[in-house]
mmCIF file of C-alpha atoms and ligand atoms in Angstrom:
data_model
loop_
_atom_site.group_PDB
_atom_site.id
_atom_site.type_symbol
_atom_site.label_atom_id
_atom_site.label_comp_id
_atom_site.label_asym_id
_atom_site.label_seq_id
_atom_site.Cartn_x
_atom_site.Cartn_y
_atom_site.Cartn_z
ATOM 1 C CA MET A 1 -0.152 -0.032 -0.174
ATOM 2 C CA VAL A 2 1.251 3.555 -0.739
ATOM 3 C CA ASN A 3 -0.064 6.476 1.153
ATOM 4 C CA ILE A 4 -0.582 10.061 -0.408
ATOM 5 C CA ALA A 5 -1.351 13.072 0.957
ATOM 6 C CA VAL A 6 -3.260 15.862 -0.989
ATOM 7 C CA LEU A 7 -2.556 19.477 -0.062
ATOM 8 C CA GLY A 8 -5.896 21.492 -0.974
ATOM 9 C CA TYR A 9 -9.536 20.269 -1.210
ATOM 10 C CA GLY A 10 -10.529 22.958 -3.953
ATOM 11 C CA THR A 11 -11.791 22.282 -7.500
ATOM 12 C CA VAL A 12 -8.885 20.073 -8.370
ATOM 13 C CA GLY A 13 -8.237 18.586 -5.006
ATOM 14 C CA SER A 14 -11.633 17.203 -4.873
ATOM 15 C CA GLY A 15 -11.607 15.924 -8.291
ATOM 16 C CA VAL A 16 -8.346 13.874 -7.373
ATOM 17 C CA VAL A 17 -10.333 12.377 -4.469
ATOM 18 C CA GLU A 18 -13.022 11.665 -6.371
ATOM 19 C CA VAL A 19 -11.384 10.190 -9.349
ATOM 20 C CA ILE A 20 -9.313 7.703 -7.039
ATOM 21 C CA ASN A 21 -12.512 6.710 -5.202
ATOM 22 C CA THR A 22 -14.440 6.070 -8.669
ATOM 23 C CA ASN A 23 -11.784 4.238 -10.285
ATOM 24 C CA HIS A 24 -10.250 2.586 -7.102
ATOM 25 C CA ASP A 25 -9.801 -0.843 -8.506
ATOM 26 C CA SER A 26 -8.697 -0.299 -11.827
ATOM 27 C CA ILE A 27 -6.206 2.474 -10.756
ATOM 28 C CA ASN A 28 -4.524 0.263 -7.806
ATOM 29 C CA LYS A 29 -4.259 -2.622 -10.554
ATOM 30 C CA LYS A 30 -2.391 -0.385 -12.970
ATOM 31 C CA ALA A 31 -0.313 1.252 -10.225
ATOM 32 C CA GLY A 32 0.534 -2.594 -8.869
ATOM 33 C CA GLN A 33 -0.425 -1.295 -5.165
ATOM 34 C CA GLU A 34 -3.029 -0.012 -3.363
ATOM 35 C CA ILE A 35 -3.234 3.734 -3.207
ATOM 36 C CA GLN A 36 -4.345 5.203 0.062
ATOM 37 C CA ILE A 37 -5.471 8.997 0.825
ATOM 38 C CA LYS A 38 -4.050 9.152 4.411
ATOM 39 C CA TYR A 39 -4.382 13.286 4.769
ATOM 40 C CA VAL A 40 -5.840 16.112 2.820
ATOM 41 C CA LEU A 41 -4.438 19.294 3.873
ATOM 42 C CA ASP A 42 -6.936 22.282 3.910
ATOM 43 C CA LEU A 43 -7.451 25.293 6.047
ATOM 44 C CA ARG A 44 -11.464 24.516 6.067
ATOM 45 C CA ASP A 45 -13.318 21.907 7.885
ATOM 46 C CA PHE A 46 -16.082 19.729 5.876
ATOM 47 C CA PRO A 47 -18.446 18.596 8.626
ATOM 48 C CA GLY A 48 -20.552 16.103 7.141
ATOM 49 C CA ASP A 49 -18.456 15.020 4.286
ATOM 50 C CA PRO A 50 -16.498 11.702 4.724
ATOM 51 C CA ILE A 51 -13.489 13.470 3.737
ATOM 52 C CA GLN A 52 -13.483 15.395 7.408
ATOM 53 C CA GLU A 53 -11.444 12.125 8.884
ATOM 54 C CA LYS A 54 -8.822 12.784 6.596
ATOM 55 C CA ILE A 55 -8.231 16.680 7.002
ATOM 56 C CA VAL A 56 -5.318 18.172 8.778
ATOM 57 C CA HIS A 57 -4.531 21.733 9.090
ATOM 58 C CA ASP A 58 -0.900 21.437 9.831
ATOM 59 C CA TYR A 59 1.366 20.288 7.060
ATOM 60 C CA ASN A 60 3.837 18.927 9.361
ATOM 61 C CA ARG A 61 1.733 16.117 10.249
ATOM 62 C CA ILE A 62 2.080 14.853 6.639
ATOM 63 C CA LEU A 63 6.015 15.950 6.395
ATOM 64 C CA GLU A 64 6.694 14.097 9.520
ATOM 65 C CA ASP A 65 4.815 10.892 8.471
ATOM 66 C CA ASP A 66 7.117 8.559 6.868
ATOM 67 C CA GLU A 67 4.413 6.243 5.681
ATOM 68 C CA VAL A 68 3.526 8.898 3.216
ATOM 69 C CA ASP A 69 5.385 8.427 0.103
ATOM 70 C CA ILE A 70 3.381 10.849 -2.221
ATOM 71 C CA VAL A 71 2.559 14.426 -1.587
ATOM 72 C CA VAL A 72 -0.356 15.722 -4.065
ATOM 73 C CA GLU A 73 0.045 19.328 -4.523
ATOM 74 C CA VAL A 74 -2.994 21.075 -5.865
ATOM 75 C CA MET A 75 -3.521 24.278 -4.230
ATOM 76 C CA GLY A 76 -2.043 26.882 -6.598
ATOM 77 C CA GLY A 77 -0.062 29.835 -6.615
ATOM 78 C CA VAL A 78 3.766 29.656 -6.033
ATOM 79 C CA GLU A 79 3.505 30.209 -2.085
ATOM 80 C CA PRO A 80 2.845 28.144 0.516
ATOM 81 C CA ALA A 81 3.290 25.692 -2.613
ATOM 82 C CA TYR A 82 6.930 26.116 -3.321
ATOM 83 C CA THR A 83 8.023 25.963 0.179
ATOM 84 C CA TYR A 84 5.605 22.828 0.809
ATOM 85 C CA VAL A 85 6.839 20.827 -2.291
ATOM 86 C CA LYS A 86 10.405 21.551 -1.820
ATOM 87 C CA SER A 87 10.190 20.417 2.013
ATOM 88 C CA ALA A 88 8.353 17.147 0.630
ATOM 89 C CA LEU A 89 10.965 16.545 -1.637
ATOM 90 C CA GLU A 90 13.740 17.127 1.048
ATOM 91 C CA LYS A 91 11.850 14.292 2.939
ATOM 92 C CA GLY A 92 12.272 11.840 0.017
ATOM 93 C CA LYS A 93 8.585 12.287 -0.768
ATOM 94 C CA SER A 94 7.608 12.209 -4.697
ATOM 95 C CA VAL A 95 5.190 15.122 -5.746
ATOM 96 C CA ALA A 96 2.616 15.088 -8.193
ATOM 97 C CA THR A 97 1.196 18.606 -8.990
ATOM 98 C CA SER A 98 -1.403 20.567 -11.217
ATOM 99 C CA ASN A 99 0.214 23.915 -10.455
ATOM 100 C CA LYS A 100 1.564 25.709 -13.565
ATOM 101 C CA GLU A 101 2.816 28.747 -11.582
ATOM 102 C CA LEU A 102 5.068 26.638 -9.245
ATOM 103 C CA VAL A 103 6.348 24.530 -12.323
ATOM 104 C CA ALA A 104 6.596 27.556 -14.578
ATOM 105 C CA LYS A 105 8.811 29.561 -11.993
ATOM 106 C CA HIS A 106 10.688 26.619 -10.141
ATOM 107 C CA GLY A 107 10.310 23.467 -12.397
ATOM 108 C CA SER A 108 13.997 22.926 -13.313
ATOM 109 C CA GLU A 109 15.430 23.211 -9.513
ATOM 110 C CA LEU A 110 12.268 20.693 -8.276
ATOM 111 C CA ILE A 111 13.199 18.467 -11.003
ATOM 112 C CA ALA A 112 16.787 18.220 -10.193
ATOM 113 C CA MET A 113 16.018 17.890 -6.660
ATOM 114 C CA ALA A 114 13.635 14.917 -7.560
ATOM 115 C CA LYS A 115 16.351 13.576 -9.810
ATOM 116 C CA GLU A 116 19.185 13.729 -6.862
ATOM 117 C CA ARG A 117 16.973 11.941 -4.371
ATOM 118 C CA LYS A 118 15.652 9.159 -7.030
ATOM 119 C CA ILE A 119 12.260 10.492 -6.635
ATOM 120 C CA ASN A 120 9.764 12.357 -8.818
ATOM 121 C CA PHE A 121 8.356 15.679 -9.111
ATOM 122 C CA LEU A 122 5.732 15.125 -12.079
ATOM 123 C CA PHE A 123 3.321 17.806 -13.206
ATOM 124 C CA GLU A 124 1.220 16.451 -16.394
ATOM 125 C CA ALA A 125 -1.905 18.661 -15.192
ATOM 126 C CA SER A 126 -0.247 21.841 -15.223
ATOM 127 C CA VAL A 127 -0.537 22.253 -18.867
ATOM 128 C CA GLY A 128 -3.549 20.968 -21.110
ATOM 129 C CA GLY A 129 -5.759 19.892 -18.370
ATOM 130 C CA GLY A 130 -6.416 16.301 -19.311
ATOM 131 C CA ILE A 131 -4.625 16.194 -22.149
ATOM 132 C CA PRO A 132 -1.378 13.924 -22.005
ATOM 133 C CA ILE A 133 1.243 16.427 -23.344
ATOM 134 C CA ILE A 134 4.132 16.567 -20.750
ATOM 135 C CA ARG A 135 4.423 12.856 -20.754
ATOM 136 C CA PRO A 136 4.549 12.445 -24.719
ATOM 137 C CA LEU A 137 7.278 15.470 -24.822
ATOM 138 C CA ASN A 138 9.218 13.792 -22.108
ATOM 139 C CA GLN A 139 9.061 10.063 -23.486
ATOM 140 C CA SER A 140 7.213 9.764 -27.089
ATOM 141 C CA LEU A 141 8.708 12.566 -28.945
ATOM 142 C CA THR A 142 12.431 12.404 -27.557
ATOM 143 C CA ALA A 143 13.737 11.035 -31.235
ATOM 144 C CA ASP A 144 12.657 14.461 -32.530
ATOM 145 C CA GLU A 145 14.146 17.981 -32.753
ATOM 146 C CA ILE A 146 10.944 19.988 -31.857
ATOM 147 C CA CYS A 147 10.736 22.888 -34.182
ATOM 148 C CA GLU A 148 7.298 24.299 -33.104
ATOM 149 C CA ILE A 149 4.568 23.874 -30.293
ATOM 150 C CA THR A 150 1.587 25.962 -31.029
ATOM 151 C CA GLY A 151 -1.338 25.666 -28.761
ATOM 152 C CA ILE A 152 -4.796 26.973 -27.289
ATOM 153 C CA LEU A 153 -3.932 26.173 -23.869
ATOM 154 C CA ASN A 154 -6.368 28.422 -21.783
ATOM 155 C CA GLY A 155 -10.092 26.815 -21.749
ATOM 156 C CA THR A 156 -11.349 30.100 -20.280
ATOM 157 C CA THR A 157 -10.482 32.008 -22.931
ATOM 158 C CA ASN A 158 -11.347 29.696 -25.676
ATOM 159 C CA TYR A 159 -14.595 29.187 -24.024
ATOM 160 C CA ILE A 160 -14.953 32.927 -24.223
ATOM 161 C CA LEU A 161 -14.195 32.984 -28.026
ATOM 162 C CA THR A 162 -16.103 30.399 -29.036
ATOM 163 C CA LYS A 163 -19.241 31.684 -27.086
ATOM 164 C CA MET A 164 -18.753 35.344 -28.430
ATOM 165 C CA ARG A 165 -18.170 33.943 -32.142
ATOM 166 C CA ASN A 166 -21.077 31.147 -32.095
ATOM 167 C CA GLU A 167 -23.638 33.267 -29.636
ATOM 168 C CA ASN A 168 -22.794 36.588 -30.698
ATOM 169 C CA ARG A 169 -22.516 37.616 -26.839
ATOM 170 C CA GLU A 170 -20.648 39.920 -24.882
ATOM 171 C CA PHE A 171 -17.447 39.149 -23.270
ATOM 172 C CA ASP A 172 -18.187 40.050 -19.473
ATOM 173 C CA GLU A 173 -21.289 37.566 -19.546
ATOM 174 C CA VAL A 174 -19.325 34.623 -20.758
ATOM 175 C CA LEU A 175 -16.610 35.278 -18.499
ATOM 176 C CA LYS A 176 -19.007 34.941 -15.759
ATOM 177 C CA GLU A 177 -20.306 31.730 -17.037
ATOM 178 C CA ALA A 178 -16.814 30.127 -17.267
ATOM 179 C CA GLN A 179 -15.989 30.971 -13.758
ATOM 180 C CA GLU A 180 -19.330 29.259 -12.755
ATOM 181 C CA LEU A 181 -18.308 26.294 -14.708
ATOM 182 C CA GLY A 182 -15.082 26.059 -12.534
ATOM 183 C CA TYR A 183 -12.561 26.529 -15.490
ATOM 184 C CA ALA A 184 -11.188 30.153 -14.763
ATOM 185 C CA GLU A 185 -8.528 31.155 -12.243
ATOM 186 C CA ARG A 186 -9.488 32.622 -8.989
ATOM 187 C CA ASN A 187 -8.240 36.103 -10.579
ATOM 188 C CA PRO A 188 -9.833 36.398 -14.110
ATOM 189 C CA ALA A 189 -6.780 38.728 -15.478
ATOM 190 C CA ALA A 190 -4.508 35.327 -15.281
ATOM 191 C CA ASP A 191 -7.113 33.825 -18.126
ATOM 192 C CA VAL A 192 -8.091 36.919 -20.016
ATOM 193 C CA GLU A 193 -4.444 38.503 -20.048
ATOM 194 C CA GLY A 194 -2.913 35.439 -20.998
ATOM 195 C CA TYR A 195 -0.580 34.921 -18.203
ATOM 196 C CA ASP A 196 -1.928 31.323 -17.616
ATOM 197 C CA ALA A 197 -1.218 30.368 -21.453
ATOM 198 C CA CYS A 198 2.345 32.124 -20.816
ATOM 199 C CA ARG A 199 3.014 30.069 -17.980
ATOM 200 C CA LYS A 200 1.820 27.114 -19.891
ATOM 201 C CA ILE A 201 3.830 27.904 -23.000
ATOM 202 C CA ALA A 202 7.048 28.234 -20.808
ATOM 203 C CA ILE A 203 6.742 24.885 -19.499
ATOM 204 C CA LEU A 204 6.394 23.243 -22.919
ATOM 205 C CA SER A 205 9.103 25.440 -24.357
ATOM 206 C CA SER A 206 11.480 24.547 -21.382
ATOM 207 C CA LEU A 207 10.752 20.766 -21.765
ATOM 208 C CA ALA A 208 10.816 20.850 -25.593
ATOM 209 C CA PHE A 209 14.178 22.749 -25.839
ATOM 210 C CA GLY A 210 15.683 21.484 -22.758
ATOM 211 C CA SER A 211 16.683 24.595 -21.032
ATOM 212 C CA GLN A 212 14.802 27.387 -18.821
ATOM 213 C CA VAL A 213 12.504 29.532 -20.698
ATOM 214 C CA ASP A 214 11.466 32.112 -18.415
ATOM 215 C CA TYR A 215 7.896 32.863 -18.471
ATOM 216 C CA GLU A 216 8.902 36.874 -17.443
ATOM 217 C CA ASP A 217 10.558 36.910 -21.194
ATOM 218 C CA ILE A 218 7.638 35.693 -23.149
ATOM 219 C CA TYR A 219 5.863 38.374 -24.761
ATOM 220 C CA THR A 220 2.292 38.177 -23.646
ATOM 221 C CA GLU A 221 -1.229 39.799 -25.221
ATOM 222 C CA GLY A 222 -4.759 38.526 -23.801
ATOM 223 C CA ILE A 223 -7.849 38.782 -25.061
ATOM 224 C CA THR A 224 -9.629 41.970 -23.758
ATOM 225 C CA ASN A 225 -9.281 43.827 -26.657
ATOM 226 C CA ILE A 226 -11.092 41.427 -28.855
ATOM 227 C CA THR A 227 -14.330 42.813 -29.285
ATOM 228 C CA ALA A 228 -17.605 41.755 -31.530
ATOM 229 C CA LYS A 229 -16.284 43.523 -34.224
ATOM 230 C CA ASP A 230 -13.299 41.934 -34.663
ATOM 231 C CA ILE A 231 -15.137 38.606 -34.842
ATOM 232 C CA VAL A 232 -17.243 39.786 -37.457
ATOM 233 C CA PHE A 233 -14.375 41.228 -39.730
ATOM 234 C CA ALA A 234 -12.392 37.913 -38.887
ATOM 235 C CA ASP A 235 -15.535 35.839 -40.146
ATOM 236 C CA GLN A 236 -15.679 37.955 -43.340
ATOM 237 C CA PHE A 237 -12.039 37.100 -44.306
ATOM 238 C CA GLY A 238 -12.643 33.440 -43.340
ATOM 239 C CA TYR A 239 -10.601 33.390 -40.057
ATOM 240 C CA THR A 240 -11.518 32.854 -36.477
ATOM 241 C CA ILE A 241 -9.532 34.330 -33.290
ATOM 242 C CA LYS A 242 -7.809 31.962 -30.930
ATOM 243 C CA LEU A 243 -5.458 32.864 -28.089
ATOM 244 C CA LEU A 244 -2.157 30.982 -29.252
ATOM 245 C CA GLY A 245 0.917 30.432 -27.181
ATOM 246 C CA SER A 246 3.549 29.785 -29.488
ATOM 247 C CA SER A 247 7.182 28.822 -29.755
ATOM 248 C CA LYS A 248 9.416 28.493 -32.706
ATOM 249 C CA ARG A 249 12.756 27.702 -33.596
ATOM 250 C CA ILE A 250 13.408 29.755 -36.304
ATOM 251 C CA ASP A 251 17.162 29.728 -38.007
ATOM 252 C CA GLY A 252 18.372 28.436 -34.556
ATOM 253 C CA GLN A 253 16.558 30.986 -32.512
ATOM 254 C CA ILE A 254 13.673 30.405 -30.383
ATOM 255 C CA TYR A 255 10.532 32.768 -30.546
ATOM 256 C CA CYS A 256 7.814 32.457 -28.140
ATOM 257 C CA MET A 257 5.029 34.517 -27.471
ATOM 258 C CA VAL A 258 1.067 34.632 -26.533
ATOM 259 C CA ALA A 259 -1.316 36.537 -28.264
ATOM 260 C CA PRO A 260 -4.763 36.263 -30.018
ATOM 261 C CA THR A 261 -4.034 35.209 -33.590
ATOM 262 C CA MET A 262 -6.344 34.844 -36.704
ATOM 263 C CA ILE A 263 -6.263 31.493 -38.465
ATOM 264 C CA THR A 264 -7.938 29.803 -41.110
ATOM 265 C CA GLU A 265 -9.874 26.448 -41.311
ATOM 266 C CA ASP A 266 -6.493 24.647 -42.469
ATOM 267 C CA ASN A 267 -5.133 25.249 -39.220
ATOM 268 C CA PRO A 268 -5.374 21.911 -37.132
ATOM 269 C CA LEU A 269 -6.375 24.483 -34.077
ATOM 270 C CA TYR A 270 -9.339 25.880 -35.983
ATOM 271 C CA SER A 271 -11.882 23.294 -34.813
ATOM 272 C CA VAL A 272 -10.568 23.416 -31.005
ATOM 273 C CA ASN A 273 -13.631 24.844 -29.587
ATOM 274 C CA GLY A 274 -15.205 25.865 -26.041
ATOM 275 C CA VAL A 275 -13.059 24.859 -22.955
ATOM 276 C CA PHE A 276 -11.183 22.361 -24.907
ATOM 277 C CA ASN A 277 -7.514 22.846 -25.663
ATOM 278 C CA GLY A 278 -5.491 21.736 -28.494
ATOM 279 C CA ILE A 279 -1.540 21.566 -28.811
ATOM 280 C CA PHE A 280 0.149 21.110 -32.398
ATOM 281 C CA VAL A 281 3.908 20.010 -32.163
ATOM 282 C CA LYS A 282 6.260 19.623 -35.062
ATOM 283 C CA GLY A 283 9.244 17.480 -35.019
ATOM 284 C CA ASN A 284 11.983 17.465 -37.366
ATOM 285 C CA VAL A 285 11.757 13.585 -38.223
ATOM 286 C CA LEU A 286 8.194 12.838 -36.754
ATOM 287 C CA GLY A 287 6.349 16.055 -38.781
ATOM 288 C CA ASP A 288 3.087 17.256 -37.130
ATOM 289 C CA VAL A 289 1.015 15.670 -34.053
ATOM 290 C CA MET A 290 -1.776 17.486 -32.599
ATOM 291 C CA PHE A 291 -2.994 16.752 -28.907
ATOM 292 C CA TYR A 292 -6.713 17.521 -27.939
ATOM 293 C CA GLY A 293 -8.837 17.227 -25.092
ATOM 294 C CA SER A 294 -10.420 18.873 -21.944
ATOM 295 C CA GLY A 295 -8.095 21.539 -21.035
ATOM 296 C CA ALA A 296 -9.550 22.734 -17.783
ATOM 297 C CA GLY A 297 -12.205 21.358 -15.082
ATOM 298 C CA LYS A 298 -12.164 19.445 -12.013
ATOM 299 C CA LEU A 299 -11.987 15.848 -13.479
ATOM 300 C CA PRO A 300 -10.035 16.029 -16.029
ATOM 301 C CA THR A 301 -7.550 17.831 -14.582
ATOM 302 C CA ALA A 302 -7.661 15.397 -11.553
ATOM 303 C CA SER A 303 -7.352 12.498 -14.008
ATOM 304 C CA ALA A 304 -4.063 13.909 -15.223
ATOM 305 C CA VAL A 305 -2.811 14.356 -11.367
ATOM 306 C CA VAL A 306 -3.984 10.702 -10.656
ATOM 307 C CA SER A 307 -2.042 9.474 -13.764
ATOM 308 C CA ASP A 308 1.188 10.912 -12.152
ATOM 309 C CA ILE A 309 0.546 9.566 -8.794
ATOM 310 C CA VAL A 310 0.067 6.341 -10.514
ATOM 311 C CA ASP A 311 3.201 6.712 -12.532
ATOM 312 C CA GLU A 312 4.983 7.516 -9.125
ATOM 313 C CA VAL A 313 3.729 4.466 -7.451
ATOM 314 C CA LYS A 314 5.267 2.634 -10.125
ATOM 315 C CA HIS A 315 8.685 4.501 -9.768
ATOM 316 C CA LEU A 316 8.835 4.772 -5.959
ATOM 317 C CA HIS A 317 12.719 4.909 -5.910
ATOM 318 C CA THR A 318 13.532 5.301 -9.445
ATOM 319 C CA ASN A 319 13.610 9.121 -11.183
ATOM 320 C CA ILE A 320 11.825 9.078 -14.342
ATOM 321 C CA MET A 321 14.143 11.739 -16.329
ATOM 322 C CA THR A 322 13.099 15.180 -17.270
ATOM 323 C CA THR A 323 15.135 17.053 -19.559
ATOM 324 C CA TRP A 324 14.734 20.366 -18.083
ATOM 325 C CA SER A 325 18.188 22.278 -17.219
ATOM 326 C CA SER A 326 18.213 25.296 -15.266
ATOM 327 C CA ARG A 327 20.620 26.867 -17.966
ATOM 328 C CA LYS A 328 18.387 29.901 -19.200
ATOM 329 C CA LEU A 329 17.556 29.952 -22.868
ATOM 330 C CA GLU A 330 17.745 33.444 -24.520
ATOM 331 C CA LEU A 331 14.639 33.942 -26.473
ATOM 332 C CA ALA A 332 14.752 35.883 -29.746
ATOM 333 C CA ASP A 333 13.541 39.419 -30.041
ATOM 334 C CA ILE A 334 9.956 38.689 -31.484
ATOM 335 C CA LYS A 335 9.890 42.311 -32.950
ATOM 336 C CA ASN A 336 12.003 40.633 -35.808
ATOM 337 C CA ALA A 337 9.493 37.801 -36.323
ATOM 338 C CA LYS A 338 7.357 38.181 -39.392
ATOM 339 C CA LYS A 339 3.976 37.582 -39.891
ATOM 340 C CA ARG A 340 0.664 39.196 -41.541
ATOM 341 C CA PHE A 341 -1.583 41.279 -39.669
ATOM 342 C CA TYR A 342 -5.259 42.346 -39.399
ATOM 343 C CA VAL A 343 -6.100 45.805 -38.689
ATOM 344 C CA ARG A 344 -9.353 47.485 -37.914
ATOM 345 C CA MET A 345 -9.630 51.253 -38.530
ATOM 346 C CA GLU A 346 -11.968 54.086 -38.092
ATOM 347 C CA GLY A 347 -13.463 55.649 -41.211
ATOM 348 C CA ALA A 348 -15.066 54.514 -44.298
ATOM 349 C CA ARG A 349 -13.406 52.418 -46.559
ATOM 350 C CA SER A 350 -13.652 54.397 -49.439
ATOM 351 C CA GLU A 351 -12.092 57.418 -47.849
ATOM 352 C CA LYS A 352 -9.269 55.696 -45.650
ATOM 353 C CA GLN A 353 -8.278 52.779 -47.795
ATOM 354 C CA ALA A 354 -5.659 54.629 -50.358
ATOM 355 C CA GLU A 355 -4.059 56.140 -47.268
ATOM 356 C CA ALA A 356 -3.874 52.362 -45.494
ATOM 357 C CA GLU A 357 -2.139 51.383 -48.651
ATOM 358 C CA GLU A 358 0.210 54.259 -48.925
ATOM 359 C CA VAL A 359 1.557 53.297 -45.372
ATOM 360 C CA PHE A 360 1.246 49.329 -45.421
ATOM 361 C CA GLY A 361 1.542 48.714 -49.329
ATOM 362 C CA ALA A 362 -0.752 45.892 -50.562
ATOM 363 C CA ILE A 363 -3.817 45.415 -48.562
ATOM 364 C CA GLN A 364 -6.778 43.436 -48.734
ATOM 365 C CA ALA A 365 -9.670 45.362 -46.937
ATOM 366 C CA VAL A 366 -13.456 44.777 -46.264
ATOM 367 C CA GLU A 367 -16.230 46.579 -44.770
ATOM 368 C CA SER A 368 -19.585 45.246 -43.108
ATOM 369 C CA GLU A 369 -22.839 46.588 -42.747
ATOM 370 C CA LYS A 370 -22.524 45.203 -38.858
ATOM 371 C CA VAL A 371 -19.760 47.448 -38.254
ATOM 372 C CA PRO A 372 -20.680 50.927 -39.369
ATOM 373 C CA GLY A 373 -17.990 53.541 -39.711
ATOM 374 C CA GLU A 374 -15.056 51.517 -39.548
ATOM 375 C CA PHE A 375 -13.405 48.814 -42.052
ATOM 376 C CA ALA A 376 -10.919 46.341 -41.507
ATOM 377 C CA PHE A 377 -7.711 44.931 -43.580
ATOM 378 C CA LEU A 378 -4.998 42.382 -44.167
ATOM 379 C CA THR A 379 -1.305 43.281 -44.659
ATOM 380 C CA GLU A 380 1.229 41.613 -46.363
ATOM 381 C CA GLU A 381 3.927 39.979 -44.157
ATOM 382 C CA MET A 382 6.136 42.096 -42.318
ATOM 383 C CA SER A 383 8.119 42.060 -39.177
ATOM 384 C CA GLU A 384 6.532 43.153 -35.682
ATOM 385 C CA LYS A 385 8.907 46.315 -35.782
ATOM 386 C CA GLU A 386 7.823 47.198 -39.257
ATOM 387 C CA TYR A 387 4.312 47.150 -38.580
ATOM 388 C CA GLU A 388 4.721 49.300 -35.801
ATOM 389 C CA GLU A 389 6.648 51.873 -37.783
ATOM 390 C CA ARG A 390 4.096 51.809 -40.421
ATOM 391 C CA ALA A 391 1.239 51.897 -38.089
ATOM 392 C CA ALA A 392 2.602 54.992 -36.018
ATOM 393 C CA LYS A 393 2.130 56.959 -39.573
ATOM 394 C CA ILE A 394 -1.410 56.568 -39.590
ATOM 395 C CA LYS A 395 -4.109 57.682 -37.605
ATOM 396 C CA GLY A 396 -7.340 55.884 -36.628
ATOM 397 C CA ILE A 397 -6.349 52.097 -36.062
ATOM 398 C CA VAL A 398 -8.444 50.837 -33.420
ATOM 399 C CA ASN A 399 -7.265 47.205 -33.242
ATOM 400 C CA ARG A 400 -4.525 45.001 -34.712
ATOM 401 C CA ILE A 401 -4.351 41.209 -34.383
ATOM 402 C CA ARG A 402 -1.718 38.883 -35.962
ATOM 403 C CA ILE A 403 -2.288 36.458 -38.658
ATOM 404 C CA GLY A 404 -1.097 32.827 -37.965
ATOM 405 C CA ARG A 405 0.051 30.133 -40.516
HETATM 406 N N1 HSE B 1 -7.974 28.631 -15.897
HETATM 407 C C1 HSE B 1 -7.102 27.685 -16.389
HETATM 408 C C2 HSE B 1 -7.968 27.631 -18.054
HETATM 409 C C3 HSE B 1 -7.246 26.153 -15.955
HETATM 410 O O1 HSE B 1 -9.067 28.169 -18.285
HETATM 411 O O2 HSE B 1 -7.525 26.930 -19.135
HETATM 412 C C4 HSE B 1 -6.716 25.238 -16.426
HETATM 413 O O3 HSE B 1 -5.229 25.080 -16.265
#
């Protein structure tokens, strides 16, 4: 029998308990041993709930109990999670976590600590909710040099953008719905400003390229500037708007960013809708692979956490290698990245198109009865820097969105 302790009885923590209880027999069979939840750490009490008998408020009880082999950290946030996880590893306990803030910030250090002690620090649920992506990057795609990872990595914003497009609804109203469904972060800015997707692409990039990608270095733009007007014009051009986290190797340099991006039907991420996440990976020998599934929510996330617990039970005194060194990877300046841009402008197309052409060169422009007094156009390919220089020469730009491949 292997004893585990769950830190946090919130959405994911209660999901972990539910998954272990529901699939008890098959999970134990796959793990090769019985998994027993010995403690659940939470500040609160849950009178009347059977979980109450396992609730403890003092982390030291878990830390000092040599019978606990695995600590499951599902509290979220960097502290106290970092202190708790570090002390668990120091005590020789493996850790499974869903905490992307913790992994993005301290992943390389915690991985190294686990390796030294021949235990494990696993974090499948930190990216893509229930989608297996960390394990494939670590174990299945090892023959390849990764050239690109591009993903819809945040379920809340994908849910919002999908609803805005399909149901013609307002941003705030849909955000509220996503929060009620348990997808959103406690602080909605983490989702809508792109910070959550930023941490996730930092984790994936660090694993794919084997060195530390600091999330603070990643250019990040959220979806708060996306309006119904942009959705109308995007539709007219045959595009949909997705919040993409992307890391690409171009001429030996890594370009990494998070930004709303317009993509066409040819892009495999086009049909990833609602709370679903999709992650596209390109390897130099494998070519393209896509990972798709539930990117947020209690049970999908818990399913990924429990898969890590099972792996840790199977490898109690063996470290499962993770290639993520603490050596910092210097990212390329995205100002040199080239792409096409969508631009929405104030004014009638008949009056302003010529001026826009003078500044941007050849453009493809449209107007719509649904958006009176404005028009939109697509530029040819240019660097971000070149776009900014040109855009500064013309008045009336209301929004611009990058065009993806
Ligand atoms: N708030 C996150 C999302 C939860 O919406 O994707 C899963 O990490």
